[in-house]
Short mmCIF file of C-alpha atoms in Angstrom, two decimals:
data_model
loop_
_atom_site.label_atom_id
_atom_site.label_comp_id
_atom_site.label_asym_id
_atom_site.label_seq_id
_atom_site.Cartn_x
_atom_site.Cartn_y
_atom_site.Cartn_z
CA MET W 56 -113.52 -35.58 -7.72
CA ASP W 57 -116.10 -35.13 -4.81
CA LEU W 58 -117.89 -31.89 -4.12
CA THR W 59 -115.35 -31.12 -1.17
CA THR W 60 -112.32 -31.52 -3.24
CA PHE W 61 -113.64 -29.55 -5.99
CA LEU W 62 -114.72 -26.58 -3.68
CA LEU W 63 -111.06 -26.61 -1.95
CA PHE W 64 -109.83 -26.38 -5.74
CA VAL W 65 -112.02 -23.47 -6.28
CA ALA W 66 -111.03 -21.61 -3.14
CA THR W 67 -107.23 -22.22 -3.57
CA THR W 68 -107.40 -21.10 -7.22
CA PHE W 69 -109.35 -18.00 -6.35
CA VAL W 70 -106.74 -16.94 -3.51
CA VAL W 71 -103.84 -17.54 -5.95
CA ILE W 72 -105.67 -15.39 -8.62
CA LEU W 73 -106.57 -12.73 -6.27
CA THR W 74 -103.02 -12.14 -4.67
CA PRO W 75 -101.65 -8.99 -6.46
CA GLY W 76 -99.04 -10.04 -9.25
CA PRO W 77 -98.00 -9.07 -12.92
CA ALA W 78 -101.26 -9.76 -14.29
CA ALA W 79 -103.26 -7.97 -11.66
CA ILE W 80 -101.08 -4.75 -12.04
CA ALA W 81 -101.30 -4.96 -15.96
CA VAL W 82 -104.99 -5.35 -15.90
CA THR W 83 -105.52 -2.50 -13.36
CA SER W 84 -103.11 -0.10 -15.04
CA LEU W 85 -104.36 -0.77 -18.51
CA ALA W 86 -108.13 -0.63 -17.49
CA ALA W 87 -107.38 2.84 -15.71
CA GLY W 88 -105.77 4.30 -19.03
CA ASN W 89 -108.07 2.86 -21.58
CA GLY W 90 -111.54 2.31 -19.81
CA LEU W 91 -113.26 -0.66 -18.25
CA SER W 92 -114.71 -2.07 -21.36
CA ARG W 93 -111.38 -2.17 -23.26
CA GLY W 94 -109.79 -3.40 -20.11
CA LEU W 95 -111.76 -6.62 -20.83
CA PHE W 96 -109.28 -7.26 -23.87
CA VAL W 97 -106.52 -7.52 -21.39
CA ILE W 98 -108.31 -10.06 -19.41
CA ALA W 99 -109.03 -11.88 -22.48
CA GLY W 100 -105.30 -12.12 -23.05
CA VAL W 101 -104.41 -13.24 -19.58
CA ALA W 102 -107.02 -15.87 -19.83
CA CYS W 103 -105.77 -17.14 -23.18
CA ALA W 104 -102.27 -17.42 -21.96
CA ASN W 105 -103.65 -19.69 -18.96
CA THR W 106 -105.38 -21.73 -21.46
CA VAL W 107 -102.41 -22.49 -23.12
CA PHE W 108 -100.80 -23.08 -19.78
CA PHE W 109 -103.55 -25.51 -18.59
CA ALA W 110 -103.49 -27.45 -21.89
CA LEU W 111 -99.75 -28.19 -21.61
CA SER W 112 -99.92 -29.02 -17.76
CA ALA W 113 -103.08 -31.21 -18.41
CA LEU W 114 -101.31 -33.36 -21.27
CA GLY W 115 -98.15 -33.59 -18.94
CA ILE W 116 -100.28 -34.63 -15.82
CA SER W 117 -102.23 -37.28 -17.89
CA ALA W 118 -99.07 -38.95 -19.18
CA MET W 119 -97.62 -38.92 -15.57
CA ILE W 120 -100.61 -40.50 -13.91
CA ILE W 121 -100.47 -43.38 -16.68
CA ALA W 122 -96.93 -43.78 -16.05
CA SER W 123 -96.51 -43.80 -12.27
CA ASP W 124 -98.29 -43.36 -9.24
CA THR W 125 -94.93 -42.46 -7.28
CA LEU W 126 -94.46 -39.48 -9.75
CA PHE W 127 -98.07 -38.46 -9.18
CA MET W 128 -97.59 -38.26 -5.35
CA LEU W 129 -94.04 -36.50 -5.91
CA ILE W 130 -95.77 -33.81 -7.69
CA LYS W 131 -98.48 -33.66 -5.12
CA TRP W 132 -96.04 -32.75 -2.30
CA ILE W 133 -94.16 -30.42 -4.79
CA GLY W 134 -97.69 -28.78 -5.10
CA VAL W 135 -97.93 -28.40 -1.29
CA GLY W 136 -94.57 -27.09 -1.01
CA TYR W 137 -95.32 -24.47 -3.73
CA LEU W 138 -98.42 -23.54 -1.96
CA ILE W 139 -96.42 -22.87 1.46
CA TYR W 140 -93.85 -20.98 -0.64
CA LEU W 141 -96.68 -18.63 -1.95
CA GLY W 142 -98.28 -18.18 1.38
CA ILE W 143 -94.99 -17.43 3.23
CA GLY W 144 -94.04 -15.04 0.32
CA ALA W 145 -97.32 -13.19 0.39
CA ILE W 146 -97.06 -12.76 4.12
CA THR W 147 -93.51 -11.56 4.45
CA GLY W 148 -93.10 -9.97 0.90
CA LYS W 149 -92.85 -6.27 0.46
CA SER W 150 -96.05 -4.39 -0.16
CA THR W 151 -96.32 -2.07 -3.20
CA THR W 152 -98.83 0.49 -4.63
CA LEU W 153 -100.78 -0.82 -7.60
CA THR W 154 -100.09 2.43 -9.64
CA VAL W 155 -101.97 3.21 -12.62
CA ARG W 156 -100.68 4.96 -15.62
CA PRO W 157 -103.41 6.43 -18.03
CA GLY W 158 -102.11 6.83 -21.39
CA GLY W 159 -104.89 7.08 -23.76
CA GLU W 160 -107.02 4.56 -25.57
CA ARG W 161 -104.88 1.81 -27.14
CA PRO W 162 -106.07 -0.87 -29.80
CA ALA W 163 -107.78 -3.97 -28.53
CA THR W 164 -105.09 -6.06 -30.19
CA HIS W 165 -102.39 -4.21 -28.12
CA LEU W 166 -104.12 -4.76 -25.11
CA PHE W 167 -104.98 -8.42 -25.86
CA SER W 168 -101.25 -8.95 -26.38
CA ARG W 169 -100.04 -7.11 -23.41
CA GLY W 170 -102.31 -9.35 -21.21
CA PHE W 171 -101.15 -12.51 -22.88
CA VAL W 172 -97.51 -11.70 -22.77
CA VAL W 173 -97.44 -10.51 -19.13
CA GLU W 174 -99.10 -13.91 -17.90
CA PHE W 175 -97.39 -16.05 -20.54
CA ALA W 176 -93.83 -14.73 -19.50
CA ASN W 177 -94.69 -15.40 -15.65
CA PRO W 178 -93.22 -18.78 -14.78
CA LYS W 179 -95.33 -18.91 -11.46
CA ALA W 180 -98.39 -19.36 -13.68
CA LEU W 181 -97.01 -22.44 -15.49
CA LEU W 182 -95.84 -23.70 -12.00
CA TYR W 183 -99.11 -23.39 -10.54
CA PHE W 184 -100.80 -25.39 -13.06
CA ALA W 185 -98.26 -28.06 -13.07
CA ALA W 186 -97.79 -28.38 -9.33
CA ILE W 187 -101.27 -27.69 -7.86
CA LEU W 188 -103.51 -29.68 -10.38
CA PRO W 189 -102.56 -33.00 -9.61
CA GLN W 190 -103.47 -33.20 -6.04
CA PHE W 191 -107.10 -32.38 -6.60
CA LEU W 192 -107.41 -35.41 -9.09
CA ASP W 193 -109.21 -38.34 -8.39
CA THR W 194 -107.05 -41.40 -9.99
CA ALA W 195 -109.81 -43.73 -9.55
CA ALA W 196 -112.00 -41.66 -11.85
CA PRO W 197 -111.58 -40.65 -15.57
CA ILE W 198 -108.92 -37.89 -15.64
CA ALA W 199 -110.01 -35.94 -18.68
CA PRO W 200 -113.29 -34.77 -17.46
CA GLN W 201 -111.77 -33.56 -14.37
CA ILE W 202 -109.05 -31.59 -16.01
CA ALA W 203 -111.87 -30.11 -18.25
CA ILE W 204 -113.85 -28.94 -15.31
CA MET W 205 -110.82 -27.70 -13.45
CA GLY W 206 -109.91 -25.68 -16.67
CA ALA W 207 -113.29 -24.13 -17.18
CA THR W 208 -113.50 -23.27 -13.58
CA THR W 209 -110.15 -21.53 -13.58
CA LEU W 210 -111.14 -19.38 -16.65
CA VAL W 211 -114.13 -18.25 -14.91
CA LEU W 212 -112.41 -17.45 -11.87
CA ASP W 213 -109.62 -15.48 -13.91
CA CYS W 214 -112.27 -13.49 -15.58
CA LEU W 215 -114.10 -12.77 -12.29
CA VAL W 216 -111.15 -11.58 -10.45
CA TYR W 217 -109.45 -9.66 -12.99
CA THR W 218 -112.77 -7.91 -13.99
CA ILE W 219 -112.72 -6.68 -10.23
CA TYR W 220 -109.12 -5.56 -10.82
CA ALA W 221 -110.24 -3.66 -14.01
CA ALA W 222 -113.12 -1.90 -12.34
CA LEU W 223 -110.96 -0.91 -9.34
CA GLY W 224 -108.16 0.52 -11.68
CA HIS W 225 -110.78 2.22 -13.86
CA GLY W 226 -112.57 3.76 -10.57
CA ILE W 227 -109.37 5.03 -8.93
CA SER W 228 -107.59 6.05 -12.02
CA ARG W 229 -104.74 8.09 -11.01
CA SER W 230 -104.47 7.45 -7.22
CA GLY W 231 -103.46 3.69 -7.23
CA ILE W 232 -104.27 1.32 -4.50
CA PRO W 233 -102.46 2.14 -1.39
CA GLY W 234 -99.59 -0.16 -0.34
CA ARG W 235 -101.30 -0.77 3.09
CA VAL W 236 -104.26 -2.14 1.24
CA VAL W 237 -102.27 -4.51 -0.74
CA ARG W 238 -100.62 -5.46 2.52
CA VAL W 239 -104.00 -6.65 4.01
CA LEU W 240 -104.71 -8.67 0.79
CA ASP W 241 -101.27 -10.23 0.87
CA ARG W 242 -101.55 -11.25 4.58
CA CYS W 243 -105.18 -12.70 4.16
CA ALA W 244 -104.04 -14.36 0.76
CA GLY W 245 -101.00 -15.77 2.42
CA GLY W 246 -102.94 -17.29 5.42
CA ALA W 247 -105.50 -18.80 3.18
CA LEU W 248 -102.74 -20.34 1.05
CA LEU W 249 -101.05 -22.01 4.13
CA PHE W 250 -104.19 -23.24 5.30
CA ALA W 251 -105.08 -24.87 1.91
CA ALA W 252 -101.49 -26.50 1.82
CA TYR W 253 -102.37 -27.99 5.30
CA LYS W 254 -105.68 -29.41 4.33
CA MET W 255 -104.12 -30.78 0.90
CA ALA W 256 -101.03 -32.34 2.77
CA ARG W 257 -103.71 -34.53 4.60
CA VAL W 258 -105.30 -35.77 1.57
CA THR W 259 -104.14 -39.21 0.28
CA ALA W 260 -104.28 -39.97 -3.61
#
């Protein structure tokens, strides 16, 4: 994987994580009610769920590449289509306020499990890893090191973005993030995802 491809992967993954979704709402609300430091347990749960998703997807991707270049290209275009779907959905979807619900400090295990379950129950998370990852891989180079690098990068971005959400939730406490702010984030994220889909559609395996 060359530097340009890696940077495109980082940018795409960052935008997808930044787009408000179930995990972002859970992190924001639980950090507001339990404090920023304990909100980190929620983030750890989300990251752990994504680690499981990544491992499952990576195993499937490796087997697919060994078995068929045609299947690899098929998944590549499914990934492009999925990015387009996310982009259009972010631009046209209804915006809602990220409401926080302070409810007293909860045990770390509860916060961790909430983060894990919210992310693990989200099928879009698995679909992202299964559909987006293949198009960034260089089939002429060893696959395992590339997957390891992407996995570590994704976890770092998870922690970075959701820590920002946790800090935001802790700071605004009961007021919530206005829907108009979410709308601006959605449109920016949607445009970035569509651009990423265009760029990746032009890349050959």
